[in-house]
Coordinates of C-alpha atoms in Angstrom, one line a residue:
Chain A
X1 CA -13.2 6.5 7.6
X2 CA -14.3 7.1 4.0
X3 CA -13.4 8.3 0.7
X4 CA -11.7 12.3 1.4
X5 CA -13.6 12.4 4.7
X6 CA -10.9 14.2 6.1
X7 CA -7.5 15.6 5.3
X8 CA -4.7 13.1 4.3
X9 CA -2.5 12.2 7.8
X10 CA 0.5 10.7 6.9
X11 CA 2.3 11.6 10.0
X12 CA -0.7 9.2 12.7
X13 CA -0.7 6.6 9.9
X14 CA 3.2 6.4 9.7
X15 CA 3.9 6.3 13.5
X16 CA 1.8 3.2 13.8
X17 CA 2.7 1.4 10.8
X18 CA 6.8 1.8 11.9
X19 CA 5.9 0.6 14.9
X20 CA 4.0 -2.4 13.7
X21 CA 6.8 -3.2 11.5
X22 CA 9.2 -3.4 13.9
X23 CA 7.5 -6.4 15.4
X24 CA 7.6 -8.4 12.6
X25 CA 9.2 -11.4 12.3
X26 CA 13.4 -11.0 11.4
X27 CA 16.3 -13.2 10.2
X28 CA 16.3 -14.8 13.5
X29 CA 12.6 -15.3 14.0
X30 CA 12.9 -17.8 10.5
X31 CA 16.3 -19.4 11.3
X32 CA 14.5 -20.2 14.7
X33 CA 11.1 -21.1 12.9
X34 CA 12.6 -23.1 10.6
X35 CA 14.1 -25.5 13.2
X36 CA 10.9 -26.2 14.7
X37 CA 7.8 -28.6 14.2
X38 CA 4.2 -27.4 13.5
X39 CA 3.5 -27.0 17.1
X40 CA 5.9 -25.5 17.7
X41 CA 5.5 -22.4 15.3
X42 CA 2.1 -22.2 16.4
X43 CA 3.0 -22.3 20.1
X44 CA 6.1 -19.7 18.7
X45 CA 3.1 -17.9 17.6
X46 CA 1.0 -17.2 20.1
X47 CA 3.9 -15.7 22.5
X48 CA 4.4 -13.2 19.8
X49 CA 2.5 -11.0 17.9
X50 CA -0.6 -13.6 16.7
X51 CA -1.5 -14.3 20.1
X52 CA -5.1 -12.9 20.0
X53 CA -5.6 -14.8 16.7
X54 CA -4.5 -18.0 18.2
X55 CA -6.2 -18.4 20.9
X56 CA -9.4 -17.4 18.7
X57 CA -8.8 -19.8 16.4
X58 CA -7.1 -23.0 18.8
X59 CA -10.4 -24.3 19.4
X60 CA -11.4 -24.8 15.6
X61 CA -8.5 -25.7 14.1
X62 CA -5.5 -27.5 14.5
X63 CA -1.6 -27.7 13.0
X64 CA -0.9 -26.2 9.9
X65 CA -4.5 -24.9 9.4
X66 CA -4.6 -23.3 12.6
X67 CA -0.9 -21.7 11.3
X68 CA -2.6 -20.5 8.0
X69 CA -6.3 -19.1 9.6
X70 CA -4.4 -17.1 12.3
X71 CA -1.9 -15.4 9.4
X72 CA -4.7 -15.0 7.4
X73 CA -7.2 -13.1 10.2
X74 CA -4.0 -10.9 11.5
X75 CA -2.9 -9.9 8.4
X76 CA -6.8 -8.6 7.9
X77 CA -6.5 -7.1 11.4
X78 CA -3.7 -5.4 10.5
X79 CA -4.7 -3.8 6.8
X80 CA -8.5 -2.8 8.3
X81 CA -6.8 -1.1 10.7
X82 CA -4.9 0.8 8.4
X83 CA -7.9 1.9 6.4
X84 CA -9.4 2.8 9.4
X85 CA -6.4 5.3 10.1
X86 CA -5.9 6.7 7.1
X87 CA -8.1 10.1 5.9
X88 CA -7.8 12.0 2.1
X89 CA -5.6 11.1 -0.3
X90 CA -3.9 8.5 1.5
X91 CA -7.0 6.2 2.4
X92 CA -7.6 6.5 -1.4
X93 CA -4.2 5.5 -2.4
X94 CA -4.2 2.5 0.3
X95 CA -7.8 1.4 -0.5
X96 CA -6.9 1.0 -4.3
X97 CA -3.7 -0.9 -3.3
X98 CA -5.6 -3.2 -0.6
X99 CA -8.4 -4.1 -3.5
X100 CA -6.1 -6.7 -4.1
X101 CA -7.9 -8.6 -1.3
X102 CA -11.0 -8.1 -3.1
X103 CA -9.7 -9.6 -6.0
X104 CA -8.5 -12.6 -3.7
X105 CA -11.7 -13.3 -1.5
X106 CA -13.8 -12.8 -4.9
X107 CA -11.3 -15.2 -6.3
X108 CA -11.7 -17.9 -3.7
X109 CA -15.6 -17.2 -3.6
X110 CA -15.9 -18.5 -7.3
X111 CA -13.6 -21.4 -6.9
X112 CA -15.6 -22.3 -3.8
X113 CA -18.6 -22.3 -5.5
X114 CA -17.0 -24.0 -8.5
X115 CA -16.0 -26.7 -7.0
X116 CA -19.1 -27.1 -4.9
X117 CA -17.7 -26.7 -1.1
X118 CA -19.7 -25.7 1.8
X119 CA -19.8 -22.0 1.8
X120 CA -18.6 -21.7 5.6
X121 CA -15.6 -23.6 4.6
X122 CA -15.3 -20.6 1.7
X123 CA -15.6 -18.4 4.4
X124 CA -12.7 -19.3 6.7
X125 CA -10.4 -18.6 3.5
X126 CA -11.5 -15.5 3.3
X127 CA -9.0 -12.3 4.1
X128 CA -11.3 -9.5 5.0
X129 CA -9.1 -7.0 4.4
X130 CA -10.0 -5.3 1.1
X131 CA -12.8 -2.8 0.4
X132 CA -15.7 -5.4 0.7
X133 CA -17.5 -5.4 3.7
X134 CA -18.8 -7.9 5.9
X135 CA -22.4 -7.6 4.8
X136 CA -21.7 -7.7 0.8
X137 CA -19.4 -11.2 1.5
X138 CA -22.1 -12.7 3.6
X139 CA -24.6 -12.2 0.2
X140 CA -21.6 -13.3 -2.5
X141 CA -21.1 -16.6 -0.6
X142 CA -24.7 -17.3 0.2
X143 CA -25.2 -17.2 -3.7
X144 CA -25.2 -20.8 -5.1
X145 CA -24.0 -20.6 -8.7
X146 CA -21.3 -18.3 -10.8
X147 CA -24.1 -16.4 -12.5
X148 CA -25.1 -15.1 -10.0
X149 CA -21.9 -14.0 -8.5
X150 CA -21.2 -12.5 -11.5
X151 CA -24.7 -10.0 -11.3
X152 CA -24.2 -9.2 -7.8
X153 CA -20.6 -7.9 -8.6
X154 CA -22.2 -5.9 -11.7
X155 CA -21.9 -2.6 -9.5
X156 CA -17.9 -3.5 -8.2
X157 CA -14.8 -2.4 -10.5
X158 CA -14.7 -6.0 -11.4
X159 CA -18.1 -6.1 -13.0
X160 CA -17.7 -5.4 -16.0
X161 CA -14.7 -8.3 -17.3
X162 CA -16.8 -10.6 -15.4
X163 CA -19.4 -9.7 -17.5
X164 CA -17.6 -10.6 -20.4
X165 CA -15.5 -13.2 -19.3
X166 CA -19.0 -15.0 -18.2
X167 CA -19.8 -15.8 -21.8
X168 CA -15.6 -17.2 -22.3
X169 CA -16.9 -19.5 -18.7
X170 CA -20.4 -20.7 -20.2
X171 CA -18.4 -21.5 -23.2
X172 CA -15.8 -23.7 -22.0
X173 CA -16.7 -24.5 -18.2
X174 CA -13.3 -22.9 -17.5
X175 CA -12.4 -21.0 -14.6
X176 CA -9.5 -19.2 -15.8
X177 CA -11.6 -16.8 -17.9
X178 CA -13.2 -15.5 -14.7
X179 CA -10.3 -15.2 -12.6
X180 CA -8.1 -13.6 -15.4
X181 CA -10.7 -11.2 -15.6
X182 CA -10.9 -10.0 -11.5
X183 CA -6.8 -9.8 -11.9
X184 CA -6.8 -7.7 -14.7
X185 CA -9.5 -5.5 -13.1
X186 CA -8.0 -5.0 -10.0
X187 CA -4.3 -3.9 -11.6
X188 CA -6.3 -1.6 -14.1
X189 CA -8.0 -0.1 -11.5
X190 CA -5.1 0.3 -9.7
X191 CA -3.6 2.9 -11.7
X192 CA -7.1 4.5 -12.3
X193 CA -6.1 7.2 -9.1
X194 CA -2.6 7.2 -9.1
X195 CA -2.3 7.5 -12.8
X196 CA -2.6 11.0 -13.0
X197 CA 0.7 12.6 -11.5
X198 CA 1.7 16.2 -12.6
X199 CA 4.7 16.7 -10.3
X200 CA 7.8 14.5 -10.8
X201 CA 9.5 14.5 -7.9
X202 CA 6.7 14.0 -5.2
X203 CA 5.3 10.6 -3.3
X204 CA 2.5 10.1 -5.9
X205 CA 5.1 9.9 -8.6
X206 CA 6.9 7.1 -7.0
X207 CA 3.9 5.4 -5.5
X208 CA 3.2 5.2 -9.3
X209 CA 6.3 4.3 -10.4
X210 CA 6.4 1.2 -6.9
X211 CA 2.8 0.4 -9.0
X212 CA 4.0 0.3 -12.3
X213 CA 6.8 -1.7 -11.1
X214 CA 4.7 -4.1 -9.1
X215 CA 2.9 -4.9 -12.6
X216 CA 5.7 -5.5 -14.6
X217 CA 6.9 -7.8 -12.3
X218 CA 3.3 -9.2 -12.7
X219 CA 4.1 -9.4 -16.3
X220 CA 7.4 -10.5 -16.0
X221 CA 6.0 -13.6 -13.9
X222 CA 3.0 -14.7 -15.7
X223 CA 5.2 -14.9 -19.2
X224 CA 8.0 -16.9 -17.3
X225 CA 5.6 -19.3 -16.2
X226 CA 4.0 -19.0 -19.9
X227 CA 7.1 -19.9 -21.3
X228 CA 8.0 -22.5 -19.0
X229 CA 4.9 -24.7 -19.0
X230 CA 4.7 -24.8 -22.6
X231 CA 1.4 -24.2 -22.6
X232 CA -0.3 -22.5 -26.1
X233 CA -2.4 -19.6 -24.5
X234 CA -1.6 -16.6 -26.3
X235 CA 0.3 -14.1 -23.1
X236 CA -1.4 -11.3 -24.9
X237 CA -4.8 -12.6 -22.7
X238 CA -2.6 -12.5 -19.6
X239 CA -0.7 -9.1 -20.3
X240 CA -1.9 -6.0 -17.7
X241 CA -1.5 -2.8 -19.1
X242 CA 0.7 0.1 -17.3
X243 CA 3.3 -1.3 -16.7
X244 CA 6.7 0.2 -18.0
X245 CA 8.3 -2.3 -19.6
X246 CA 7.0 -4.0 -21.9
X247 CA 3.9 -3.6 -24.2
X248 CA 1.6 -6.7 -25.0
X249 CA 2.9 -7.3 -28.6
X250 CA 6.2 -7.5 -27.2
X251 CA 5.4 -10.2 -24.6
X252 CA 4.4 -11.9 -26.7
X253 CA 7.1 -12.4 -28.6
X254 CA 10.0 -12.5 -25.6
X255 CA 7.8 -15.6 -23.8
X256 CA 9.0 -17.7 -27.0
X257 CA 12.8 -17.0 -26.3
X258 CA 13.3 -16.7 -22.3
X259 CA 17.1 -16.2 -23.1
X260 CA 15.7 -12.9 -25.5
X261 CA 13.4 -12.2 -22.5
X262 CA 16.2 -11.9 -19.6
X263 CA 18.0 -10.1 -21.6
X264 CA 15.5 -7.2 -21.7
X265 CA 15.0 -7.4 -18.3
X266 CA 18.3 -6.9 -17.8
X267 CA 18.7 -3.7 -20.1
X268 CA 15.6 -2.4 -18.5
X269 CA 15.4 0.3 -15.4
X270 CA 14.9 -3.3 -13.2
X271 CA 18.0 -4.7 -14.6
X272 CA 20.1 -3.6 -11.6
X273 CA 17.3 -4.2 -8.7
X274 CA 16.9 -8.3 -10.8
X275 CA 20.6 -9.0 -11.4
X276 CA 20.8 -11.1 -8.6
X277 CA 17.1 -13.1 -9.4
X278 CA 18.2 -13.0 -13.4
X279 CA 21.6 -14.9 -12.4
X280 CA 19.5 -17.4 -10.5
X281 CA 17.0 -17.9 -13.8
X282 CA 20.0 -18.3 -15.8
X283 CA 21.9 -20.6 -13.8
X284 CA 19.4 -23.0 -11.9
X285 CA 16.7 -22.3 -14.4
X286 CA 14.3 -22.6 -11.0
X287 CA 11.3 -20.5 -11.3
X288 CA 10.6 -20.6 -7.7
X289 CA 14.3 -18.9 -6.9
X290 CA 13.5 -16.4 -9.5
X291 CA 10.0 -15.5 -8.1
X292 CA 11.0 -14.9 -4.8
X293 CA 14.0 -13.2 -6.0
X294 CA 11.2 -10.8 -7.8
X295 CA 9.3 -10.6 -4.4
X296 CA 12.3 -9.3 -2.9
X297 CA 13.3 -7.2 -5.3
X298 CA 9.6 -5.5 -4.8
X299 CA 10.1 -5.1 -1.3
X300 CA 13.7 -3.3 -1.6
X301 CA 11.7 -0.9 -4.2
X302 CA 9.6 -0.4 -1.3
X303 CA 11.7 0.1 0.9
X304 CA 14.1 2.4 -0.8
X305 CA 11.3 4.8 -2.3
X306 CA 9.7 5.1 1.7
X307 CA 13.3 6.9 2.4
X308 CA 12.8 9.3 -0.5
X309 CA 9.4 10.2 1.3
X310 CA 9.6 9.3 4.8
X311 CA 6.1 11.3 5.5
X312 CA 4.1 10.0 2.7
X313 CA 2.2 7.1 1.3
X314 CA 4.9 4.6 0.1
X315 CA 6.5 3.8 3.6
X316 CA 2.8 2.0 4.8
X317 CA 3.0 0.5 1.5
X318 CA 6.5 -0.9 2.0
X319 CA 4.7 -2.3 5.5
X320 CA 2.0 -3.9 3.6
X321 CA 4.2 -5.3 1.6
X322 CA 6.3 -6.7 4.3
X323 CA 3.9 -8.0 6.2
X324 CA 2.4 -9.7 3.3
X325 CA 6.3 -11.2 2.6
X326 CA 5.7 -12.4 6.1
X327 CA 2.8 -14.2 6.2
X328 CA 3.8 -15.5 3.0
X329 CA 7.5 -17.2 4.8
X330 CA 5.9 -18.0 8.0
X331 CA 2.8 -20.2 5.6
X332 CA 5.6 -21.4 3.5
X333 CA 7.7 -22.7 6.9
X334 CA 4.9 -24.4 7.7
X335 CA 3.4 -26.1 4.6
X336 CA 7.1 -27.2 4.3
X337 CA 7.6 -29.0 7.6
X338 CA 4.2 -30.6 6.9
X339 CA 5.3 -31.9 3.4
X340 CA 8.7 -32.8 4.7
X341 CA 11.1 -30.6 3.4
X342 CA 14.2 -30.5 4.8
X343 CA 15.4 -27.1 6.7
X344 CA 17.6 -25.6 3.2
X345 CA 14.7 -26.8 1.1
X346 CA 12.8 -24.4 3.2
X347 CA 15.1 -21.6 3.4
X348 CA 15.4 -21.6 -0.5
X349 CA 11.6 -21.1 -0.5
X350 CA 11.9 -18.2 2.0
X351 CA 11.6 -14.3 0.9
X352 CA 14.1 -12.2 2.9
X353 CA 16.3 -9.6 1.8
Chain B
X1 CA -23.7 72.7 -13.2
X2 CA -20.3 73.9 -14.0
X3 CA -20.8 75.8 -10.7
X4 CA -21.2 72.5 -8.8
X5 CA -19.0 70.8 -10.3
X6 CA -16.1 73.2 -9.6
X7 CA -18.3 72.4 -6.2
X8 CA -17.0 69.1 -6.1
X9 CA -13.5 69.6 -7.4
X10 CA -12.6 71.9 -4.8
X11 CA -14.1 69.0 -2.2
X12 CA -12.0 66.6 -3.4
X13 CA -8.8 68.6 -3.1
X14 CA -9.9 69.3 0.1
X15 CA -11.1 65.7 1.4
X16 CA -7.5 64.7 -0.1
X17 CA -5.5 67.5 1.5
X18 CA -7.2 66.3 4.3
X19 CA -6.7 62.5 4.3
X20 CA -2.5 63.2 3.9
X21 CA -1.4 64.2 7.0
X22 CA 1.4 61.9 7.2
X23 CA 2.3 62.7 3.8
X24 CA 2.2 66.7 5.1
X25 CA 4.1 65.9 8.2
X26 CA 7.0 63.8 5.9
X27 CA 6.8 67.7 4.3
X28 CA 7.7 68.9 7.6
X29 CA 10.2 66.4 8.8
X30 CA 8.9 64.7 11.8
X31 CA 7.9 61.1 10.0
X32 CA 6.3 58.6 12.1
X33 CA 6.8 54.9 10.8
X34 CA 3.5 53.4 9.6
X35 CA 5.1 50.2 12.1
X36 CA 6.7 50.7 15.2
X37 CA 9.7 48.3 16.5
X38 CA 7.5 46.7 19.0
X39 CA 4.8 46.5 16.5
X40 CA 7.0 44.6 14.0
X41 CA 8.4 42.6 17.1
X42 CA 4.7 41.9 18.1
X43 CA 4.1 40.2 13.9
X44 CA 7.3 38.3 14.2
X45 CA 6.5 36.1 17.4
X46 CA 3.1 35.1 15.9
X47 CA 4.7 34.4 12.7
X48 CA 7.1 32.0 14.9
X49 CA 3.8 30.9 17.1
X50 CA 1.9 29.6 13.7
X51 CA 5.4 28.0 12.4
X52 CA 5.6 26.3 15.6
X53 CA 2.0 25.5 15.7
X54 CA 2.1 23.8 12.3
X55 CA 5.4 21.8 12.8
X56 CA 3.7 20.6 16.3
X57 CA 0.6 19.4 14.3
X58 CA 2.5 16.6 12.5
X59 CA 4.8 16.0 14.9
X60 CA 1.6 15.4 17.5
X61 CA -0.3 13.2 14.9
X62 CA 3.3 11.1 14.8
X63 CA 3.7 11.1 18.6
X64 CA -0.3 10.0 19.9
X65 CA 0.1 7.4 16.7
X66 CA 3.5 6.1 18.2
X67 CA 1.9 6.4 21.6
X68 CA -1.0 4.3 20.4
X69 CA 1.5 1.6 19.5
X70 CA 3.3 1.6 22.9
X71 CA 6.5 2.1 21.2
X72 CA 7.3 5.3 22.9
X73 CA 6.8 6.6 26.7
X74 CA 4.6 10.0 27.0
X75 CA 7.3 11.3 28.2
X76 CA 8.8 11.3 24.9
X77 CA 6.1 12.1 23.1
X78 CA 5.0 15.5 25.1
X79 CA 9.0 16.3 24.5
X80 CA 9.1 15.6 21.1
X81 CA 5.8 17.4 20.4
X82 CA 6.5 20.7 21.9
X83 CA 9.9 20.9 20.9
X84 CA 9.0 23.3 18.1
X85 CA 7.5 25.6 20.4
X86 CA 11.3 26.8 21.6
X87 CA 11.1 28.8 17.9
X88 CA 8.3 30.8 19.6
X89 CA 10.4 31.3 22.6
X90 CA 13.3 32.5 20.7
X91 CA 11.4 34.6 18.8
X92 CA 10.3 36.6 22.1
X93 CA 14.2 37.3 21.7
X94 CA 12.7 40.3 19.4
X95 CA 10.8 42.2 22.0
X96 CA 14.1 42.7 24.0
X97 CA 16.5 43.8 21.1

């Protein structure tokens, strides 16, 4: 279905999406998950919900890549199918949101070609789950060099900071420019429908405000890791605008002092949702704790704005947030048994609220 | 011409007198409402069969959506959907009162 083919239809799109997120994984599912060896989460697997995935992919790969490729494809089963669902306003508001795996396969495309691999390897690390279609990721990875990715995307939202951020690349032989560039385009764009809300109290106004929130966290997260690897890149490059809490100037500033930094956060409309993840920043200085403390934190924003609204937008977006946590703890188990982590190493690195 | 139009004042009186029954009859004192009981009981059940109609629309869309999924029986679902349909029923209430 396309852009306003039909009327929005919350009520079909909701039905689905609560049941869908009913069968992901729970509390249980990880404590049991995290007990066990590769094989065994991929065996776990296949008896639940990623069984068609699995037994696509078991012939191909094995272990902790057959883990990863099976998580990837299902969570692009599941985010087509909820563009396929949605009509009007709502497949408009989704879409924009679901760019995001745009902005990852484009992401992976230019590193692939970067680094010189084999484009079907580029191609199994794909998510096809965005806006792109098959056909116009077939051309992208059958072009050989940056340029040229770069021209063919001249017609996408991201074409134009590519465009610029070409020159930055030709420059230095940098990546960074590149990829900073399809971020920031895909959290500009994102407010480019949603920014316009007249009515206060209605499900656009919070999906904006679960938006706005998502990029300050954004913010919040690159100047943390700014601050934290010393590194001197001005944050002002890094900074995505419309978010609510801080301006780029300010950054700026705050990424020198973290202590001045958490402190803001904590004054700010967050400061009550991040107590818990600003105690941990404090305390055990651990970025990792903190991020996934900020992940959580996003999800219980979800979560709480889709029982403000139960017939609108923002409780699919809570799902596509959840699943995304998800597939996010289940990769996580998985790389971590394969490194050889201990099981509370894991759980510490596990997103669940 | 003043001839015809006097003409044409003294149709227009006449077409007016002629259009105003009711209003004569009101003069008289036998009024006829312009809507009868079972008229105004006849608007009310459709208002009640389109409020029905409307909540079953959603509640359909929710119901073959949660179908779809296999999380409910269509049992369930054909309960749930025309549950809003016992508004119209009550609203035949009107015809008997």
């Amino acid at each position: 279905m396309s852009k306003s083919d039909s009327g929005s239809n919350p009520e079909y799109v909701n039905a689905r999406v609560r049941a869908r997120r009913a069968k992901l994984y729970d509390d249980e599912d990880y404590r049991k998950l995290v007990r066990m060896g590769t094989g065994e989460i991929a065996r776990y697997m296949e008896e639940s919900e990623y069984e068609t995935e699995m037994n696509a992919l078991g012939s191909r790969y094995s272990g902790v890549d057959l883990i990863e490729y099976a998580l990837n494809r299902n969570l692009a089963k599941h985010f087509e199918d909820i563009l396929d669902w949605s009509g009007g306003q709502l497949y408009d508001q989704l879409a924009a949101y679901l760019r995001k795996f745009d902005a990852w396969n484009l992401k992976t495309i230019l590193r692939g070609v970067y680094a010189d691999s084999a484009s079907e390897e580029i191609e199994a690390d794909l998510i096809r789950a965005g806006e792109f279609d098959d056909a116009f990721l077939a051309r992208l990875l059958e072009v050989q060099d940056i340029e040229g990715i770069v021209e063919l995307c001249s017609g996408t939202i991201f074409g134009p900071g590519l465009d610029e951020a070409l020159e930055q690349y030709q420059e230095t032989q940098a990546l960074v420019p590149l990829e900073n560039a399809v971020d920031r385009a895909f959290y500009e764009h994102l407010l480019d429908d949603a920014g316009r809300v007249t009515d206060v109290d209605s499900p656009a106004a919070l999906y904006l405000e679960f938006l706005q929130a998502e990029i300050d966290f954004r913010n919040v997260r690159n100047a943390l890791r700014l601050s934290r690897s010393g590194a001197d890149i001005d944050p002002a490059e890094y900074f995505i605008e419309g978010g609510r809490l801080f301006d780029a100037d300010e950054l700026t500033q705050l990424v020198t002092n973290t202590d001045e930094l958490v402190a803001r956060i904590r004054d700010s409309a967050y400061g009550d949702d991040l107590s818990a993840a600003l105690n941990e920043l404090e305390e055990a200085e651990s970025l990792i704790g903190f991020e996934n403390a900020l992940d959580a934190a996003l999800q219980e924003y979800a979560d709480h704005f889709s029982n403000s609204f139960p017939i609108s937008v923002t409780p699919v977006l809570a799902y596509i947030i959840a699943k995304e946590r998800e597939t996010d703890n289940i990769r996580a188990i998985a790389r971590g048994k394969e490194a050889g982590l201990n099981e509370d190493e894991i759980e510490a690195e596990l997103v669940t609220i | 011409m003043f001839e015809a139009l006097a003409d044409a004042g003294m149709l227009t009186m006449d077409s007016v007198a002629n259009f105003l029954p009711m209003q004569e009859e009101v003069l008289n004192g036998n009024a006829q409402p312009a809507l009868t009981q079972k008229g105004a009981a006849a608007i009310g059940i459709g208002l009640a069969a389109i409020g029905a109609g409307y909540a079953e629309r959603g509640i359909g869309a929710a119901a073959v959506g949660a179908l779809a999924e296999d999380s409910i029986s269509t049992g369930i679902a054909v309960f749930l959907t025309v549950l809003p349909e016992t508004l119209a029923i009550f609203a035949l209430v009107a015809l008997f009162v």
